Amino acid sequence: MARYIDEILQPGERVLYSTNAHWIFYFPAIVAWIVALALLVVSQQAMVDWLVLLCLGAAGLVALAALYWTVKGWFHRFTTETDVTNLRVVHKTGFIQRRTFEMPLDKVESVDVNQTILGRILNYGDVTINGVGEGRETIRTIASPLAFRSSITTR
């Protein structure tokens, strides 16, 4: 499956920078997989049959939730693209119901980055692009938001 940006490039337009949703979308799945594994270990250590069954059942339920969150995080990252070309900023999310945002670089007034402490440590954040007569668009939880901002503002 081709990337969205490759399908919409105009003649003479080239991609300068690409980023994606940050891997932090996998965090709930990672925690759930760890809990499922811990429950399996506890079930092996338990001496009482009902406790073993309880731990195994809980591990199964948590693993099911972890699988759901893993697929959900993967699908979000797979269907989200954020690119800067020499002419515009393009953000696409969604698969069946697609939402796109495009703004010409000459219409970008400012680019604001909002990062939490964890976002600074793990290098993710929200980027708000303010346009002249084009409105305002916030792109949430992208990887390397400062590099993304720099790719827009340095021309």
mmCIF file with all atom_site columns, C-alpha atoms in Angstrom:
data_model
loop_
_atom_site.group_PDB
_atom_site.id
_atom_site.type_symbol
_atom_site.label_atom_id
_atom_site.label_alt_id
_atom_site.label_comp_id
_atom_site.label_asym_id
_atom_site.label_entity_id
_atom_site.label_seq_id
_atom_site.pdbx_PDB_ins_code
_atom_site.Cartn_x
_atom_site.Cartn_y
_atom_site.Cartn_z
_atom_site.occupancy
_atom_site.B_iso_or_equiv
_atom_site.pdbx_formal_charge
_atom_site.auth_seq_id
_atom_site.auth_comp_id
_atom_site.auth_asym_id
_atom_site.auth_atom_id
_atom_site.pdbx_PDB_model_num
ATOM 1   C CA . MET A 1 1   ? 0.000   0.000   0.000   1.00 0.00 ? 1   MET A CA 1
ATOM 2   C CA . ALA A 1 2   ? 1.476   3.314   -1.092  1.00 0.00 ? 2   ALA A CA 1
ATOM 3   C CA . ARG A 1 3   ? 1.845   6.193   1.270   1.00 0.00 ? 3   ARG A CA 1
ATOM 4   C CA . TYR A 1 4   ? -0.736  8.958   0.983   1.00 0.00 ? 4   TYR A CA 1
ATOM 5   C CA . ILE A 1 5   ? 1.902   11.631  0.351   1.00 0.00 ? 5   ILE A CA 1
ATOM 6   C CA . ASP A 1 6   ? 3.278   9.698   -2.627  1.00 0.00 ? 6   ASP A CA 1
ATOM 7   C CA . GLU A 1 7   ? -0.179  9.722   -4.209  1.00 0.00 ? 7   GLU A CA 1
ATOM 8   C CA . ILE A 1 8   ? -0.726  13.484  -3.901  1.00 0.00 ? 8   ILE A CA 1
ATOM 9   C CA . LEU A 1 9   ? 2.685   14.986  -4.715  1.00 0.00 ? 9   LEU A CA 1
ATOM 10  C CA . GLN A 1 10  ? 2.507   17.698  -7.350  1.00 0.00 ? 10  GLN A CA 1
ATOM 11  C CA . PRO A 1 11  ? 5.095   17.974  -10.151 1.00 0.00 ? 11  PRO A CA 1
ATOM 12  C CA . GLY A 1 12  ? 8.301   19.455  -8.704  1.00 0.00 ? 12  GLY A CA 1
ATOM 13  C CA . GLU A 1 13  ? 7.166   18.822  -5.128  1.00 0.00 ? 13  GLU A CA 1
ATOM 14  C CA . ARG A 1 14  ? 9.413   16.741  -2.883  1.00 0.00 ? 14  ARG A CA 1
ATOM 15  C CA . VAL A 1 15  ? 9.123   15.458  0.674   1.00 0.00 ? 15  VAL A CA 1
ATOM 16  C CA . LEU A 1 16  ? 11.482  17.228  3.087   1.00 0.00 ? 16  LEU A CA 1
ATOM 17  C CA . TYR A 1 17  ? 10.452  15.615  6.367   1.00 0.00 ? 17  TYR A CA 1
ATOM 18  C CA . SER A 1 18  ? 8.193   12.752  7.469   1.00 0.00 ? 18  SER A CA 1
ATOM 19  C CA . THR A 1 19  ? 7.096   11.736  10.934  1.00 0.00 ? 19  THR A CA 1
ATOM 20  C CA . ASN A 1 20  ? 4.446   9.543   12.450  1.00 0.00 ? 20  ASN A CA 1
ATOM 21  C CA . ALA A 1 21  ? 2.440   9.054   15.599  1.00 0.00 ? 21  ALA A CA 1
ATOM 22  C CA . HIS A 1 22  ? 4.779   8.291   18.488  1.00 0.00 ? 22  HIS A CA 1
ATOM 23  C CA . TRP A 1 23  ? 5.176   4.745   19.838  1.00 0.00 ? 23  TRP A CA 1
ATOM 24  C CA . ILE A 1 24  ? 3.630   5.930   23.132  1.00 0.00 ? 24  ILE A CA 1
ATOM 25  C CA . PHE A 1 25  ? 0.314   4.770   21.615  1.00 0.00 ? 25  PHE A CA 1
ATOM 26  C CA . TYR A 1 26  ? 1.552   1.265   22.485  1.00 0.00 ? 26  TYR A CA 1
ATOM 27  C CA . PHE A 1 27  ? 1.975   2.111   26.192  1.00 0.00 ? 27  PHE A CA 1
ATOM 28  C CA . PRO A 1 28  ? -1.372  0.647   27.391  1.00 0.00 ? 28  PRO A CA 1
ATOM 29  C CA . ALA A 1 29  ? -0.608  -2.548  25.467  1.00 0.00 ? 29  ALA A CA 1
ATOM 30  C CA . ILE A 1 30  ? 2.905   -2.781  26.922  1.00 0.00 ? 30  ILE A CA 1
ATOM 31  C CA . VAL A 1 31  ? 1.569   -2.412  30.473  1.00 0.00 ? 31  VAL A CA 1
ATOM 32  C CA . ALA A 1 32  ? -1.154  -4.986  29.833  1.00 0.00 ? 32  ALA A CA 1
ATOM 33  C CA . TRP A 1 33  ? 1.335   -7.516  28.389  1.00 0.00 ? 33  TRP A CA 1
ATOM 34  C CA . ILE A 1 34  ? 3.523   -7.091  31.479  1.00 0.00 ? 34  ILE A CA 1
ATOM 35  C CA . VAL A 1 35  ? 0.522   -7.629  33.772  1.00 0.00 ? 35  VAL A CA 1
ATOM 36  C CA . ALA A 1 36  ? -0.529  -10.733 31.795  1.00 0.00 ? 36  ALA A CA 1
ATOM 37  C CA . LEU A 1 37  ? 2.983   -12.139 32.069  1.00 0.00 ? 37  LEU A CA 1
ATOM 38  C CA . ALA A 1 38  ? 3.081   -11.404 35.810  1.00 0.00 ? 38  ALA A CA 1
ATOM 39  C CA . LEU A 1 39  ? -0.249  -13.190 36.269  1.00 0.00 ? 39  LEU A CA 1
ATOM 40  C CA . LEU A 1 40  ? 1.124   -16.221 34.429  1.00 0.00 ? 40  LEU A CA 1
ATOM 41  C CA . VAL A 1 41  ? 4.174   -16.273 36.704  1.00 0.00 ? 41  VAL A CA 1
ATOM 42  C CA . VAL A 1 42  ? 1.942   -15.997 39.790  1.00 0.00 ? 42  VAL A CA 1
ATOM 43  C CA . SER A 1 43  ? -0.217  -18.867 38.514  1.00 0.00 ? 43  SER A CA 1
ATOM 44  C CA . GLN A 1 44  ? 2.892   -21.065 38.287  1.00 0.00 ? 44  GLN A CA 1
ATOM 45  C CA . GLN A 1 45  ? 3.848   -20.212 41.881  1.00 0.00 ? 45  GLN A CA 1
ATOM 46  C CA . ALA A 1 46  ? 0.390   -20.697 43.377  1.00 0.00 ? 46  ALA A CA 1
ATOM 47  C CA . MET A 1 47  ? -0.302  -23.854 45.379  1.00 0.00 ? 47  MET A CA 1
ATOM 48  C CA . VAL A 1 48  ? -4.104  -23.648 45.505  1.00 0.00 ? 48  VAL A CA 1
ATOM 49  C CA . ASP A 1 49  ? -6.033  -24.837 42.438  1.00 0.00 ? 49  ASP A CA 1
ATOM 50  C CA . TRP A 1 50  ? -8.660  -22.094 42.529  1.00 0.00 ? 50  TRP A CA 1
ATOM 51  C CA . LEU A 1 51  ? -5.917  -19.439 42.693  1.00 0.00 ? 51  LEU A CA 1
ATOM 52  C CA . VAL A 1 52  ? -4.144  -20.987 39.704  1.00 0.00 ? 52  VAL A CA 1
ATOM 53  C CA . LEU A 1 53  ? -7.384  -20.932 37.700  1.00 0.00 ? 53  LEU A CA 1
ATOM 54  C CA . LEU A 1 54  ? -8.136  -17.376 38.787  1.00 0.00 ? 54  LEU A CA 1
ATOM 55  C CA . CYS A 1 55  ? -4.664  -16.164 37.730  1.00 0.00 ? 55  CYS A CA 1
ATOM 56  C CA . LEU A 1 56  ? -4.833  -18.013 34.410  1.00 0.00 ? 56  LEU A CA 1
ATOM 57  C CA . GLY A 1 57  ? -8.295  -16.609 33.681  1.00 0.00 ? 57  GLY A CA 1
ATOM 58  C CA . ALA A 1 58  ? -7.216  -13.089 34.589  1.00 0.00 ? 58  ALA A CA 1
ATOM 59  C CA . ALA A 1 59  ? -4.042  -13.480 32.497  1.00 0.00 ? 59  ALA A CA 1
ATOM 60  C CA . GLY A 1 60  ? -6.172  -14.552 29.539  1.00 0.00 ? 60  GLY A CA 1
ATOM 61  C CA . LEU A 1 61  ? -8.494  -11.557 29.878  1.00 0.00 ? 61  LEU A CA 1
ATOM 62  C CA . VAL A 1 62  ? -5.611  -9.114  30.280  1.00 0.00 ? 62  VAL A CA 1
ATOM 63  C CA . ALA A 1 63  ? -3.805  -10.681 27.293  1.00 0.00 ? 63  ALA A CA 1
ATOM 64  C CA . LEU A 1 64  ? -6.967  -10.215 25.212  1.00 0.00 ? 64  LEU A CA 1
ATOM 65  C CA . ALA A 1 65  ? -7.090  -6.537  26.195  1.00 0.00 ? 65  ALA A CA 1
ATOM 66  C CA . ALA A 1 66  ? -3.359  -6.232  25.462  1.00 0.00 ? 66  ALA A CA 1
ATOM 67  C CA . LEU A 1 67  ? -3.869  -7.723  22.017  1.00 0.00 ? 67  LEU A CA 1
ATOM 68  C CA . TYR A 1 68  ? -6.694  -5.262  21.316  1.00 0.00 ? 68  TYR A CA 1
ATOM 69  C CA . TRP A 1 69  ? -4.548  -2.288  22.407  1.00 0.00 ? 69  TRP A CA 1
ATOM 70  C CA . THR A 1 70  ? -1.591  -3.557  20.387  1.00 0.00 ? 70  THR A CA 1
ATOM 71  C CA . VAL A 1 71  ? -3.661  -3.814  17.204  1.00 0.00 ? 71  VAL A CA 1
ATOM 72  C CA . LYS A 1 72  ? -5.337  -0.466  17.891  1.00 0.00 ? 72  LYS A CA 1
ATOM 73  C CA . GLY A 1 73  ? -1.977  1.288   18.407  1.00 0.00 ? 73  GLY A CA 1
ATOM 74  C CA . TRP A 1 74  ? -0.467  -0.354  15.345  1.00 0.00 ? 74  TRP A CA 1
ATOM 75  C CA . PHE A 1 75  ? -3.465  0.562   13.177  1.00 0.00 ? 75  PHE A CA 1
ATOM 76  C CA . HIS A 1 76  ? -3.348  4.186   14.351  1.00 0.00 ? 76  HIS A CA 1
ATOM 77  C CA . ARG A 1 77  ? 0.363   4.444   13.541  1.00 0.00 ? 77  ARG A CA 1
ATOM 78  C CA . PHE A 1 78  ? -0.143  2.626   10.222  1.00 0.00 ? 78  PHE A CA 1
ATOM 79  C CA . THR A 1 79  ? -2.921  4.961   9.079   1.00 0.00 ? 79  THR A CA 1
ATOM 80  C CA . THR A 1 80  ? -1.354  8.242   10.243  1.00 0.00 ? 80  THR A CA 1
ATOM 81  C CA . GLU A 1 81  ? 1.116   10.223  8.132   1.00 0.00 ? 81  GLU A CA 1
ATOM 82  C CA . THR A 1 82  ? 2.577   13.657  8.731   1.00 0.00 ? 82  THR A CA 1
ATOM 83  C CA . ASP A 1 83  ? 4.843   15.179  6.090   1.00 0.00 ? 83  ASP A CA 1
ATOM 84  C CA . VAL A 1 84  ? 6.426   18.461  5.118   1.00 0.00 ? 84  VAL A CA 1
ATOM 85  C CA . THR A 1 85  ? 7.155   19.054  1.453   1.00 0.00 ? 85  THR A CA 1
ATOM 86  C CA . ASN A 1 86  ? 8.856   22.007  -0.173  1.00 0.00 ? 86  ASN A CA 1
ATOM 87  C CA . LEU A 1 87  ? 5.347   23.446  -0.787  1.00 0.00 ? 87  LEU A CA 1
ATOM 88  C CA . ARG A 1 88  ? 3.028   22.381  2.057   1.00 0.00 ? 88  ARG A CA 1
ATOM 89  C CA . VAL A 1 89  ? 2.354   20.560  5.312   1.00 0.00 ? 89  VAL A CA 1
ATOM 90  C CA . VAL A 1 90  ? 0.244   17.403  4.965   1.00 0.00 ? 90  VAL A CA 1
ATOM 91  C CA . HIS A 1 91  ? -1.337  15.374  7.766   1.00 0.00 ? 91  HIS A CA 1
ATOM 92  C CA . LYS A 1 92  ? -3.513  12.324  7.120   1.00 0.00 ? 92  LYS A CA 1
ATOM 93  C CA . THR A 1 93  ? -5.193  10.005  9.583   1.00 0.00 ? 93  THR A CA 1
ATOM 94  C CA . GLY A 1 94  ? -7.741  7.251   9.186   1.00 0.00 ? 94  GLY A CA 1
ATOM 95  C CA . PHE A 1 95  ? -8.304  4.363   6.827   1.00 0.00 ? 95  PHE A CA 1
ATOM 96  C CA . ILE A 1 96  ? -11.933 4.083   5.785   1.00 0.00 ? 96  ILE A CA 1
ATOM 97  C CA . GLN A 1 97  ? -12.959 7.430   7.209   1.00 0.00 ? 97  GLN A CA 1
ATOM 98  C CA . ARG A 1 98  ? -9.969  9.549   6.203   1.00 0.00 ? 98  ARG A CA 1
ATOM 99  C CA . ARG A 1 99  ? -9.224  13.011  7.578   1.00 0.00 ? 99  ARG A CA 1
ATOM 100 C CA . THR A 1 100 ? -6.598  15.140  5.885   1.00 0.00 ? 100 THR A CA 1
ATOM 101 C CA . PHE A 1 101 ? -5.123  18.535  6.584   1.00 0.00 ? 101 PHE A CA 1
ATOM 102 C CA . GLU A 1 102 ? -2.974  20.463  4.123   1.00 0.00 ? 102 GLU A CA 1
ATOM 103 C CA . MET A 1 103 ? -1.567  23.957  4.452   1.00 0.00 ? 103 MET A CA 1
ATOM 104 C CA . PRO A 1 104 ? 0.755   25.746  2.029   1.00 0.00 ? 104 PRO A CA 1
ATOM 105 C CA . LEU A 1 105 ? 4.046   26.688  3.689   1.00 0.00 ? 105 LEU A CA 1
ATOM 106 C CA . ASP A 1 106 ? 3.634   30.324  2.654   1.00 0.00 ? 106 ASP A CA 1
ATOM 107 C CA . LYS A 1 107 ? 0.369   30.438  4.670   1.00 0.00 ? 107 LYS A CA 1
ATOM 108 C CA . VAL A 1 108 ? 1.965   29.141  7.907   1.00 0.00 ? 108 VAL A CA 1
ATOM 109 C CA . GLU A 1 109 ? 2.095   31.972  10.430  1.00 0.00 ? 109 GLU A CA 1
ATOM 110 C CA . SER A 1 110 ? 3.477   30.073  13.429  1.00 0.00 ? 110 SER A CA 1
ATOM 111 C CA . VAL A 1 111 ? 4.120   26.568  14.691  1.00 0.00 ? 111 VAL A CA 1
ATOM 112 C CA . ASP A 1 112 ? 3.668   25.854  18.403  1.00 0.00 ? 112 ASP A CA 1
ATOM 113 C CA . VAL A 1 113 ? 4.937   22.747  20.190  1.00 0.00 ? 113 VAL A CA 1
ATOM 114 C CA . ASN A 1 114 ? 3.411   21.483  23.442  1.00 0.00 ? 114 ASN A CA 1
ATOM 115 C CA . GLN A 1 115 ? 5.316   18.757  25.297  1.00 0.00 ? 115 GLN A CA 1
ATOM 116 C CA . THR A 1 116 ? 4.777   17.279  28.738  1.00 0.00 ? 116 THR A CA 1
ATOM 117 C CA . ILE A 1 117 ? 7.755   16.237  30.850  1.00 0.00 ? 117 ILE A CA 1
ATOM 118 C CA . LEU A 1 118 ? 7.333   12.652  29.665  1.00 0.00 ? 118 LEU A CA 1
ATOM 119 C CA . GLY A 1 119 ? 6.977   13.968  26.113  1.00 0.00 ? 119 GLY A CA 1
ATOM 120 C CA . ARG A 1 120 ? 10.297  15.776  26.403  1.00 0.00 ? 120 ARG A CA 1
ATOM 121 C CA . ILE A 1 121 ? 11.985  12.656  27.760  1.00 0.00 ? 121 ILE A CA 1
ATOM 122 C CA . LEU A 1 122 ? 10.514  10.338  25.101  1.00 0.00 ? 122 LEU A CA 1
ATOM 123 C CA . ASN A 1 123 ? 10.545  12.967  22.298  1.00 0.00 ? 123 ASN A CA 1
ATOM 124 C CA . TYR A 1 124 ? 6.854   13.321  21.458  1.00 0.00 ? 124 TYR A CA 1
ATOM 125 C CA . GLY A 1 125 ? 4.310   16.116  21.676  1.00 0.00 ? 125 GLY A CA 1
ATOM 126 C CA . ASP A 1 126 ? 1.487   18.090  20.102  1.00 0.00 ? 126 ASP A CA 1
ATOM 127 C CA . VAL A 1 127 ? 2.138   20.561  17.298  1.00 0.00 ? 127 VAL A CA 1
ATOM 128 C CA . THR A 1 128 ? -0.279  23.394  16.513  1.00 0.00 ? 128 THR A CA 1
ATOM 129 C CA . ILE A 1 129 ? 0.041   25.035  13.114  1.00 0.00 ? 129 ILE A CA 1
ATOM 130 C CA . ASN A 1 130 ? -1.480  28.510  12.838  1.00 0.00 ? 130 ASN A CA 1
ATOM 131 C CA . GLY A 1 131 ? -2.162  29.714  9.341   1.00 0.00 ? 131 GLY A CA 1
ATOM 132 C CA . VAL A 1 132 ? -2.826  33.117  7.837   1.00 0.00 ? 132 VAL A CA 1
ATOM 133 C CA . GLY A 1 133 ? -6.466  32.914  6.794   1.00 0.00 ? 133 GLY A CA 1
ATOM 134 C CA . GLU A 1 134 ? -6.216  29.113  6.946   1.00 0.00 ? 134 GLU A CA 1
ATOM 135 C CA . GLY A 1 135 ? -7.177  28.539  10.572  1.00 0.00 ? 135 GLY A CA 1
ATOM 136 C CA . ARG A 1 136 ? -5.475  26.420  13.170  1.00 0.00 ? 136 ARG A CA 1
ATOM 137 C CA . GLU A 1 137 ? -4.717  22.705  13.223  1.00 0.00 ? 137 GLU A CA 1
ATOM 138 C CA . THR A 1 138 ? -3.316  20.611  16.084  1.00 0.00 ? 138 THR A CA 1
ATOM 139 C CA . ILE A 1 139 ? -1.495  17.379  15.325  1.00 0.00 ? 139 ILE A CA 1
ATOM 140 C CA . ARG A 1 140 ? -1.435  15.257  18.467  1.00 0.00 ? 140 ARG A CA 1
ATOM 141 C CA . THR A 1 141 ? 1.259   12.976  19.851  1.00 0.00 ? 141 THR A CA 1
ATOM 142 C CA . ILE A 1 142 ? 3.740   12.981  16.994  1.00 0.00 ? 142 ILE A CA 1
ATOM 143 C CA . ALA A 1 143 ? 7.314   11.806  17.187  1.00 0.00 ? 143 ALA A CA 1
ATOM 144 C CA . SER A 1 144 ? 10.100  14.426  17.130  1.00 0.00 ? 144 SER A CA 1
ATOM 145 C CA . PRO A 1 145 ? 7.872   17.521  17.289  1.00 0.00 ? 145 PRO A CA 1
ATOM 146 C CA . LEU A 1 146 ? 10.798  19.983  17.444  1.00 0.00 ? 146 LEU A CA 1
ATOM 147 C CA . ALA A 1 147 ? 12.363  18.547  14.291  1.00 0.00 ? 147 ALA A CA 1
ATOM 148 C CA . PHE A 1 148 ? 8.943   18.687  12.633  1.00 0.00 ? 148 PHE A CA 1
ATOM 149 C CA . ARG A 1 149 ? 8.566   22.352  13.606  1.00 0.00 ? 149 ARG A CA 1
ATOM 150 C CA . SER A 1 150 ? 12.051  23.123  12.326  1.00 0.00 ? 150 SER A CA 1
ATOM 151 C CA . SER A 1 151 ? 11.309  21.499  8.983   1.00 0.00 ? 151 SER A CA 1
ATOM 152 C CA . ILE A 1 152 ? 8.338   23.858  8.581   1.00 0.00 ? 152 ILE A CA 1
ATOM 153 C CA . THR A 1 153 ? 9.910   27.079  9.831   1.00 0.00 ? 153 THR A CA 1
ATOM 154 C CA . THR A 1 154 ? 13.342  26.832  8.174   1.00 0.00 ? 154 THR A CA 1
ATOM 155 C CA . ARG A 1 155 ? 12.983  27.677  4.493   1.00 0.00 ? 155 ARG A CA 1
#
